[in-house]
Tab-separated table of C-alpha atoms in Angstrom:
chain	number	residue	atom	x	y	z
H	633	UNK	CA	-12.889	-23.773	33.492
H	634	UNK	CA	-15.852	-21.967	31.850
H	635	UNK	CA	-17.016	-17.704	33.359
H	636	UNK	CA	-19.251	-18.917	36.203
H	637	UNK	CA	-22.693	-17.518	34.203
H	638	UNK	CA	-22.250	-16.177	31.517
H	639	UNK	CA	-26.247	-15.005	30.539
H	640	UNK	CA	-27.190	-13.651	27.019
H	641	UNK	CA	-29.533	-11.342	28.470
H	642	UNK	CA	-31.634	-8.930	25.538
H	643	UNK	CA	-31.921	-5.862	25.494
H	644	UNK	CA	-34.851	-5.389	27.329
H	645	UNK	CA	-36.194	-8.015	29.782
H	646	UNK	CA	-39.020	-8.410	32.095
H	647	UNK	CA	-38.255	-7.204	35.490
H	648	UNK	CA	-39.111	-8.780	39.028
H	649	UNK	CA	-42.262	-9.198	40.636
H	650	UNK	CA	-40.367	-6.920	44.329
H	651	UNK	CA	-43.239	-8.849	46.535
H	652	UNK	CA	-41.838	-11.957	45.067
H	653	UNK	CA	-37.779	-11.299	45.359
H	654	UNK	CA	-36.977	-14.486	47.631
H	655	UNK	CA	-38.921	-16.695	45.683
H	656	UNK	CA	-36.834	-15.815	42.434
H	657	UNK	CA	-33.848	-15.528	44.390
H	658	UNK	CA	-34.485	-18.902	45.389
H	659	UNK	CA	-35.096	-20.082	41.217
H	660	UNK	CA	-31.730	-18.252	40.475
H	661	UNK	CA	-29.895	-19.996	43.453
H	662	UNK	CA	-31.805	-23.787	42.625
H	663	UNK	CA	-30.827	-23.031	38.737
H	664	UNK	CA	-27.256	-21.473	39.711
H	665	UNK	CA	-26.700	-25.059	41.433
H	666	UNK	CA	-27.936	-27.201	38.768
H	667	UNK	CA	-25.016	-25.532	36.080
H	668	UNK	CA	-28.084	-25.156	33.813
H	669	UNK	CA	-27.984	-21.504	31.656
H	670	UNK	CA	-31.366	-21.948	30.006
H	671	UNK	CA	-32.978	-22.470	33.805
H	672	UNK	CA	-31.268	-19.044	34.906
H	673	UNK	CA	-32.407	-16.577	32.237
H	674	UNK	CA	-35.736	-19.004	32.550
H	675	UNK	CA	-35.647	-17.467	36.470
H	676	UNK	CA	-34.678	-14.671	35.807
H	677	UNK	CA	-37.722	-13.550	33.071
H	678	UNK	CA	-40.395	-14.884	34.343
H	679	UNK	CA	-42.888	-11.842	35.318
H	680	UNK	CA	-44.087	-11.022	31.069
H	681	UNK	CA	-45.860	-7.685	32.700
H	682	UNK	CA	-43.326	-5.257	31.950
H	683	UNK	CA	-40.450	-4.319	30.100
H	684	UNK	CA	-37.606	-3.830	32.658
H	685	UNK	CA	-34.711	-1.591	32.025
H	686	UNK	CA	-30.319	-3.094	32.925
H	687	UNK	CA	-30.562	-1.159	36.141
H	688	UNK	CA	-27.597	-3.211	38.271
H	689	UNK	CA	-24.126	-2.582	36.603
H	690	UNK	CA	-20.612	-3.875	37.140
H	691	UNK	CA	-18.077	-1.178	38.675
H	692	UNK	CA	-15.508	-3.366	36.733
H	693	UNK	CA	-15.791	-4.690	33.204
H	694	UNK	CA	-18.962	-1.777	33.398
H	695	UNK	CA	-21.424	-4.923	32.501
H	696	UNK	CA	-24.916	-4.263	32.756
H	697	UNK	CA	-27.881	-6.959	34.378
H	698	UNK	CA	-31.472	-6.710	34.800
H	699	UNK	CA	-31.411	-8.274	38.398
H	700	UNK	CA	-29.311	-8.360	41.206
H	701	UNK	CA	-28.725	-11.771	41.734
H	702	UNK	CA	-27.028	-11.997	37.775
H	703	UNK	CA	-24.506	-9.082	38.896
H	704	UNK	CA	-23.439	-11.215	41.715
H	705	UNK	CA	-22.823	-14.074	39.375
H	706	UNK	CA	-21.142	-12.221	37.142
H	707	UNK	CA	-19.161	-10.693	39.682
H	708	UNK	CA	-17.693	-13.650	41.121
H	709	UNK	CA	-15.319	-13.471	37.251
H	710	UNK	CA	-13.484	-10.241	39.028
H	711	UNK	CA	-13.805	-11.666	43.045
H	712	UNK	CA	-12.057	-14.673	41.533
H	713	UNK	CA	-14.173	-16.039	44.460
H	714	UNK	CA	-14.880	-19.891	44.426
H	715	UNK	CA	-16.338	-20.748	47.393
H	716	UNK	CA	-16.949	-24.714	46.614
H	717	UNK	CA	-14.158	-26.873	46.433
H	718	UNK	CA	-13.520	-30.448	45.679
H	719	UNK	CA	-12.603	-32.013	49.604
H	720	UNK	CA	-10.479	-34.431	46.719
H	721	UNK	CA	-8.014	-32.496	44.855
H	722	UNK	CA	-8.033	-29.495	45.932
H	723	UNK	CA	-9.630	-27.321	42.945
H	724	UNK	CA	-12.471	-24.688	43.370
H	725	UNK	CA	-15.838	-24.064	42.413
H	726	UNK	CA	-17.346	-20.552	41.184
H	727	UNK	CA	-20.460	-22.120	40.828
H	728	UNK	CA	-21.498	-25.392	43.345
H	729	UNK	CA	-23.407	-27.337	39.091
H	730	UNK	CA	-19.177	-27.141	38.105
H	731	UNK	CA	-18.145	-29.331	40.928
H	732	UNK	CA	-20.675	-31.875	41.129
H	733	UNK	CA	-20.111	-31.232	37.466
H	734	UNK	CA	-16.177	-31.800	38.027
H	735	UNK	CA	-17.038	-34.978	41.162
H	736	UNK	CA	-17.637	-37.061	37.764
H	737	UNK	CA	-14.050	-36.803	36.917
H	738	UNK	CA	-13.468	-38.579	40.259
H	739	UNK	CA	-16.135	-40.822	40.484
H	740	UNK	CA	-16.491	-41.987	36.973
H	741	UNK	CA	-19.762	-40.939	36.375
H	742	UNK	CA	-20.999	-41.165	32.698
H	743	UNK	CA	-23.998	-41.236	31.778
H	744	UNK	CA	-24.337	-39.652	28.490
H	745	UNK	CA	-23.958	-42.150	26.171
H	746	UNK	CA	-23.688	-42.180	22.206
H	747	UNK	CA	-25.863	-44.715	21.078
H	748	UNK	CA	-24.660	-45.196	17.983
H	749	UNK	CA	-21.427	-46.691	18.985
H	750	UNK	CA	-21.608	-46.903	23.021
H	751	UNK	CA	-18.872	-44.281	23.953
H	752	UNK	CA	-20.141	-42.650	27.382
H	753	UNK	CA	-19.658	-38.978	28.076
H	754	UNK	CA	-19.405	-37.369	31.333
H	755	UNK	CA	-21.463	-34.233	30.481
H	756	UNK	CA	-24.627	-34.276	27.548
H	757	UNK	CA	-22.346	-31.317	26.076
H	758	UNK	CA	-20.007	-33.415	25.259
H	759	UNK	CA	-21.708	-36.072	23.801
H	760	UNK	CA	-23.813	-33.315	21.532
H	761	UNK	CA	-20.092	-32.726	19.957
H	762	UNK	CA	-18.811	-35.783	19.293
H	763	UNK	CA	-23.240	-37.121	18.321
H	764	UNK	CA	-21.852	-34.685	14.908
H	765	UNK	CA	-18.893	-36.782	14.250
H	766	UNK	CA	-20.559	-39.574	13.503
H	767	UNK	CA	-23.007	-37.094	10.941
H	768	UNK	CA	-20.693	-35.591	9.354
H	769	UNK	CA	-23.034	-32.253	10.083
H	770	UNK	CA	-21.727	-29.105	9.760
H	771	UNK	CA	-25.229	-27.115	10.513
H	772	UNK	CA	-23.092	-23.602	11.049
H	773	UNK	CA	-21.609	-21.518	7.255
H	774	UNK	CA	-19.940	-18.854	7.223
H	775	UNK	CA	-22.258	-16.407	5.136
H	776	UNK	CA	-18.775	-14.479	3.663
H	777	UNK	CA	-16.014	-16.960	3.049
H	778	UNK	CA	-18.309	-20.836	3.281
H	779	UNK	CA	-17.042	-22.191	5.702
H	780	UNK	CA	-19.169	-24.800	7.773
H	781	UNK	CA	-18.796	-25.345	11.651
H	782	UNK	CA	-20.220	-27.923	14.101
H	783	UNK	CA	-21.070	-25.319	17.300
H	784	UNK	CA	-21.987	-21.948	16.063
H	785	UNK	CA	-19.341	-21.064	18.829
H	786	UNK	CA	-17.059	-21.914	16.697
H	787	UNK	CA	-18.739	-19.240	13.608
H	788	UNK	CA	-18.425	-17.108	15.820
H	789	UNK	CA	-15.310	-16.757	16.337
H	790	UNK	CA	-14.300	-17.693	12.127
H	791	UNK	CA	-16.186	-13.974	11.657
H	792	UNK	CA	-13.616	-12.196	13.155
H	793	UNK	CA	-10.839	-12.961	10.501
H	794	UNK	CA	-13.152	-11.224	8.285
H	795	UNK	CA	-13.362	-8.143	11.420
H	796	UNK	CA	-11.410	-5.436	9.849
H	797	UNK	CA	-12.194	-3.098	12.293
H	798	UNK	CA	-9.960	-3.433	15.739
H	799	UNK	CA	-11.154	-0.512	18.515
H	800	UNK	CA	-9.907	-2.749	21.796
H	801	UNK	CA	-6.627	-3.168	23.240
H	802	UNK	CA	-4.654	-4.805	25.867
H	803	UNK	CA	-2.809	-2.422	27.992
H	804	UNK	CA	-0.170	-4.638	28.221
H	805	UNK	CA	1.022	-5.621	25.199
H	806	UNK	CA	-0.557	-2.902	22.782
H	807	UNK	CA	-2.107	-6.511	20.381
H	808	UNK	CA	-5.824	-4.509	19.015
H	809	UNK	CA	-9.495	-6.767	18.850
H	810	UNK	CA	-12.811	-6.310	17.407
H	811	UNK	CA	-14.628	-7.366	20.712
H	812	UNK	CA	-13.990	-6.107	23.924
H	813	UNK	CA	-14.819	-9.614	24.820
H	814	UNK	CA	-11.861	-10.864	22.755
H	815	UNK	CA	-9.452	-8.993	24.287
H	816	UNK	CA	-10.758	-9.704	28.107
H	817	UNK	CA	-10.121	-13.331	27.733
H	818	UNK	CA	-6.629	-12.373	25.687
H	819	UNK	CA	-5.744	-10.478	28.842
H	820	UNK	CA	-5.925	-13.478	30.954
H	821	UNK	CA	-3.246	-15.297	29.346
H	822	UNK	CA	-1.117	-12.669	31.182
H	823	UNK	CA	-2.523	-13.040	34.051
H	824	UNK	CA	-1.605	-17.405	33.909
H	825	UNK	CA	-6.054	-18.437	35.107
H	826	UNK	CA	-7.357	-20.666	33.611
H	827	UNK	CA	-11.143	-20.427	33.886
H	828	UNK	CA	-12.364	-22.526	31.110
H	829	UNK	CA	-12.524	-27.093	32.535
H	830	UNK	CA	-12.914	-29.423	30.682
H	831	UNK	CA	-15.557	-31.709	32.476
H	832	UNK	CA	-14.155	-35.281	30.954
H	833	UNK	CA	-10.613	-34.496	33.092
H	834	UNK	CA	-10.509	-32.137	33.691
H	835	UNK	CA	-8.138	-30.538	31.926
H	836	UNK	CA	-7.783	-25.979	32.522
H	837	UNK	CA	-7.119	-23.722	29.458
H	838	UNK	CA	-7.182	-20.630	29.190
H	839	UNK	CA	-9.194	-19.440	26.412
H	840	UNK	CA	-12.502	-20.986	25.026
H	841	UNK	CA	-11.602	-22.129	21.937
H	842	UNK	CA	-8.601	-24.084	23.449
H	843	UNK	CA	-11.097	-26.252	25.818
H	844	UNK	CA	-12.685	-26.297	22.609
H	845	UNK	CA	-10.617	-27.911	20.943
H	846	UNK	CA	-8.821	-30.131	23.529
H	847	UNK	CA	-12.865	-31.618	24.006
H	848	UNK	CA	-12.089	-32.909	20.422
H	849	UNK	CA	-9.824	-35.570	22.201
H	850	UNK	CA	-12.812	-37.004	24.068
H	851	UNK	CA	-15.642	-36.393	21.087
H	852	UNK	CA	-13.303	-38.285	18.672
H	853	UNK	CA	-14.660	-35.105	15.939
H	854	UNK	CA	-11.298	-35.092	12.893
H	855	UNK	CA	-12.786	-32.500	10.503
H	856	UNK	CA	-9.965	-32.348	8.750
H	857	UNK	CA	-8.734	-35.064	6.418
H	858	UNK	CA	-5.587	-35.786	4.671
H	859	UNK	CA	-5.414	-35.503	0.535
H	860	UNK	CA	-2.636	-37.771	-0.225
H	861	UNK	CA	-4.585	-40.762	2.243
H	862	UNK	CA	-7.709	-41.857	4.516
H	863	UNK	CA	-6.112	-39.990	7.832
H	864	UNK	CA	-8.538	-37.431	9.805
H	865	UNK	CA	-7.204	-35.542	12.254
H	866	UNK	CA	-8.959	-32.765	14.981
H	867	UNK	CA	-7.380	-29.857	14.249
H	868	UNK	CA	-5.645	-28.745	10.633
H	869	UNK	CA	-2.596	-27.738	11.964
H	870	UNK	CA	-1.999	-31.608	12.271
H	871	UNK	CA	-3.230	-32.516	9.086
H	872	UNK	CA	-0.713	-29.986	8.306
H	873	UNK	CA	2.362	-31.544	9.700
H	874	UNK	CA	1.514	-34.404	8.378
H	875	UNK	CA	0.889	-34.003	5.191
H	876	UNK	CA	4.996	-32.980	4.780
H	877	UNK	CA	4.917	-37.195	5.712
H	878	UNK	CA	4.042	-37.525	1.912
H	879	UNK	CA	4.733	-34.757	0.320
H	880	UNK	CA	9.095	-35.173	2.631
H	881	UNK	CA	9.230	-31.149	2.362
H	882	UNK	CA	11.885	-31.152	6.061
H	883	UNK	CA	11.364	-27.121	7.338
H	884	UNK	CA	13.123	-27.213	10.565
H	885	UNK	CA	16.593	-27.561	10.191
H	886	UNK	CA	19.824	-28.083	12.375
H	887	UNK	CA	22.101	-25.598	12.060
H	888	UNK	CA	24.562	-27.240	14.311
H	889	UNK	CA	24.419	-30.927	12.131
H	890	UNK	CA	22.001	-29.929	8.677
H	891	UNK	CA	20.021	-32.585	10.388
H	892	UNK	CA	15.868	-31.529	8.758
H	893	UNK	CA	13.006	-32.477	10.595
H	894	UNK	CA	8.919	-32.033	9.535
H	895	UNK	CA	7.507	-30.607	12.991
H	896	UNK	CA	10.181	-27.514	15.520
H	897	UNK	CA	9.276	-29.904	18.597
H	898	UNK	CA	11.183	-32.396	17.125
H	899	UNK	CA	14.586	-30.505	16.151
H	900	UNK	CA	13.994	-28.848	20.064
H	901	UNK	CA	14.805	-32.232	21.152
H	902	UNK	CA	17.220	-33.035	19.255
H	903	UNK	CA	19.220	-29.440	19.801
H	904	UNK	CA	19.721	-30.607	23.148
H	905	UNK	CA	21.165	-34.026	22.146
H	906	UNK	CA	24.301	-31.077	21.081
H	907	UNK	CA	24.275	-29.343	23.981
H	908	UNK	CA	23.628	-32.736	26.735
H	909	UNK	CA	21.438	-30.048	28.296
H	910	UNK	CA	19.469	-31.985	30.644
H	911	UNK	CA	17.606	-29.131	33.611
H	912	UNK	CA	15.178	-30.781	35.489
H	913	UNK	CA	16.119	-33.668	38.275
H	914	UNK	CA	13.897	-34.813	40.170
H	915	UNK	CA	14.369	-34.042	44.242
H	916	UNK	CA	13.610	-37.970	45.393
H	917	UNK	CA	16.595	-39.741	42.675
H	918	UNK	CA	19.431	-38.503	40.414
H	919	UNK	CA	17.665	-38.258	37.460
H	920	UNK	CA	17.495	-36.049	35.630
H	921	UNK	CA	16.044	-35.183	32.815
H	922	UNK	CA	15.459	-33.608	28.992
H	923	UNK	CA	11.792	-31.902	29.558
H	924	UNK	CA	9.631	-30.625	32.400
H	925	UNK	CA	6.901	-33.389	31.336
H	926	UNK	CA	9.369	-36.029	31.670
H	927	UNK	CA	10.075	-35.287	35.307
H	928	UNK	CA	6.512	-35.127	36.524
H	929	UNK	CA	6.313	-39.008	34.189
H	930	UNK	CA	8.931	-40.170	36.145
H	931	UNK	CA	7.972	-38.766	40.358
H	932	UNK	CA	5.167	-40.888	40.125
H	933	UNK	CA	7.413	-43.560	40.554
H	934	UNK	CA	7.687	-42.470	44.364
H	935	UNK	CA	3.752	-41.669	45.248
H	936	UNK	CA	2.531	-45.542	47.344
H	937	UNK	CA	-1.221	-44.041	46.442
H	938	UNK	CA	-2.612	-45.593	43.391
H	939	UNK	CA	-6.416	-43.959	44.311
H	940	UNK	CA	-8.319	-45.136	40.235
H	941	UNK	CA	-8.403	-48.104	39.604
H	942	UNK	CA	-9.177	-50.905	36.033
H	943	UNK	CA	-12.140	-51.969	36.101
H	944	UNK	CA	-10.523	-54.623	33.444
H	945	UNK	CA	-6.992	-55.809	35.141
H	946	UNK	CA	-7.632	-53.835	38.988
H	947	UNK	CA	-3.793	-52.186	37.945
H	948	UNK	CA	-4.529	-48.950	39.901
H	949	UNK	CA	-2.511	-45.601	39.091
H	950	UNK	CA	-2.329	-42.187	41.663
H	951	UNK	CA	-3.738	-40.311	38.402
H	952	UNK	CA	-7.273	-39.828	36.573
H	953	UNK	CA	-5.447	-39.577	33.324
H	954	UNK	CA	-3.077	-42.380	34.207
H	955	UNK	CA	-5.616	-44.953	34.199
H	956	UNK	CA	-7.111	-43.056	30.905
H	957	UNK	CA	-3.728	-43.835	29.058
H	958	UNK	CA	-3.767	-47.549	30.248
H	959	UNK	CA	-7.371	-48.484	29.630
H	960	UNK	CA	-6.397	-47.933	25.237
H	961	UNK	CA	-3.905	-50.309	25.889
H	962	UNK	CA	-6.429	-52.275	26.128
H	963	UNK	CA	-9.481	-51.248	23.475
H	964	UNK	CA	-5.976	-51.176	21.066
H	965	UNK	CA	-6.565	-46.650	20.340
H	966	UNK	CA	-3.432	-46.147	18.920
H	967	UNK	CA	-3.920	-42.223	19.107
H	968	UNK	CA	-0.978	-40.202	18.985
H	969	UNK	CA	0.891	-40.410	16.107
H	970	UNK	CA	4.549	-38.880	15.254
H	971	UNK	CA	4.898	-36.469	12.611
H	972	UNK	CA	7.975	-37.289	11.495
H	973	UNK	CA	7.641	-41.012	10.325
H	974	UNK	CA	3.745	-41.356	10.953
H	975	UNK	CA	4.009	-44.168	12.877
H	976	UNK	CA	0.887	-44.366	15.948
H	977	UNK	CA	1.130	-45.412	19.185
H	978	UNK	CA	-1.237	-45.903	22.398
H	979	UNK	CA	0.282	-44.200	25.050
H	980	UNK	CA	2.235	-40.235	24.903
H	981	UNK	CA	5.897	-41.720	26.524
H	982	UNK	CA	5.871	-44.060	23.894
H	983	UNK	CA	5.464	-42.109	21.151
H	984	UNK	CA	8.330	-40.114	22.747
H	985	UNK	CA	10.010	-43.149	23.085
H	986	UNK	CA	10.187	-43.213	19.914
H	987	UNK	CA	10.851	-40.004	18.272
H	988	UNK	CA	14.912	-40.417	20.125
H	989	UNK	CA	15.522	-42.989	17.151
H	990	UNK	CA	14.794	-39.306	15.097
H	991	UNK	CA	16.258	-36.531	17.433
H	992	UNK	CA	19.110	-38.705	17.915
H	993	UNK	CA	19.114	-38.172	22.396
H	994	UNK	CA	20.808	-40.362	24.556
H	995	UNK	CA	19.795	-38.824	27.730
H	996	UNK	CA	21.344	-42.824	29.466
H	997	UNK	CA	25.356	-42.369	29.873
H	998	UNK	CA	27.547	-45.827	31.189
H	999	UNK	CA	28.864	-45.178	34.293
H	1000	UNK	CA	31.966	-47.266	32.763
H	1001	UNK	CA	33.063	-45.363	29.226
H	1002	UNK	CA	31.560	-42.786	27.101
H	1003	UNK	CA	29.456	-44.873	25.374
H	1004	UNK	CA	25.102	-43.198	25.047
H	1005	UNK	CA	21.989	-44.197	24.380
H	1006	UNK	CA	18.615	-43.745	24.203
H	1007	UNK	CA	16.606	-45.963	25.927
H	1008	UNK	CA	18.109	-47.470	29.591
H	1009	UNK	CA	16.806	-51.055	28.585
H	1010	UNK	CA	19.625	-50.323	26.039
H	1011	UNK	CA	21.902	-49.098	28.419
H	1012	UNK	CA	21.230	-52.230	31.297
H	1013	UNK	CA	21.952	-54.796	27.814
H	1014	UNK	CA	25.562	-52.719	27.544
H	1015	UNK	CA	26.323	-52.423	31.399
H	1016	UNK	CA	26.656	-56.276	31.173
H	1017	UNK	CA	29.237	-56.880	28.993
H	1018	UNK	CA	31.504	-55.054	31.713
H	1019	UNK	CA	30.062	-56.429	34.604
H	1020	UNK	CA	30.439	-59.768	32.414
H	1021	UNK	CA	34.412	-58.505	31.662
H	1022	UNK	CA	35.299	-57.563	35.217
H	1023	UNK	CA	33.985	-61.479	36.599
H	1024	UNK	CA	35.617	-63.399	33.830
H	1025	UNK	CA	38.876	-63.019	35.299
H	1026	UNK	CA	38.206	-63.806	38.584
H	1027	UNK	CA	36.103	-66.796	36.977
H	1028	UNK	CA	39.041	-68.003	35.302
H	1029	UNK	CA	41.814	-68.332	38.436
H	1030	UNK	CA	38.429	-70.213	40.605
H	1031	UNK	CA	38.989	-72.651	37.802
H	1032	UNK	CA	42.723	-72.562	38.044
H	1033	UNK	CA	42.615	-73.125	42.028
H	1034	UNK	CA	40.486	-75.877	41.567
H	1035	UNK	CA	42.466	-77.629	38.915
């Protein structure tokens, strides 16, 4: 979730009319409720009479504000005060407007529609980013290296690459930064707090940059094109990994059997096939899993409540993310690609199953013999051979008695 209200203020701002202080507070509260930063700025600077000093200082970080209400809003960043709570899932927010946007995730409301492709979004800012994916427009250019960006925030982040001076040092790990804001963001990673939330799906992130990267999954923005084929990617790292399919490069090698892989995650999963380690146990049944995400996915089987319904087939789901994955099956969109062979899948679960063909992972062991299988269906078919063999002698005896 974004910080409650990061207001860009000029060095000097117009002062409040002291007689109209209550009126101004009401205007700020109204703008805050709408979650409209521009409205907040307008509310804070409505008097054109004379310039004002920033006389309200944050005791925690030293940031200065012209108005007491601005400081109050800012203090929620430090106090972690989140007075507005969702009555459906319990997630709390610093601003009432943030809660209102979040509620659209539960209601399914997507009022902002792209007039070029018909795709709808919960938030107007997500729609604006999506529109760039049609035009290919990248209006913000770095004057030092020529690289172009869709968002001015992305350009500002990039410019740090060219900055040499890093005077702000983290007291916990010693890492240095060129800006105090970057240091503050880094220190949040130590705390584990995830303040940046995607209003399209509700997923939260530690850094704004991580949120922006994630939002590309909703906007469809894929600026990084493969130099060997027509595939495009939302992240440059994904493109580099994909291009190894064309070059044949497999830099990650298993030190136990010598098998090589394109992606480090595939190697990690492969190593589990040697150890046989399955660390994640379901507390409701006897099943065990190699990865925590597989256990979480499995645990949905034990949940009865399925509040999220598909509008096309009425199938119910326990989580909104599961509903969205299911709806892709109707559309036929295959967003999940195997970086080992380039094959694509509709759901992440299908991709994970497919990856076992590369890793050699065989989590399903026969209860009658030592054979193991990559898929549960294969195990069930195999186990029938044991049950059929055990029944065959009895059938022969039965037939002999009848005859």
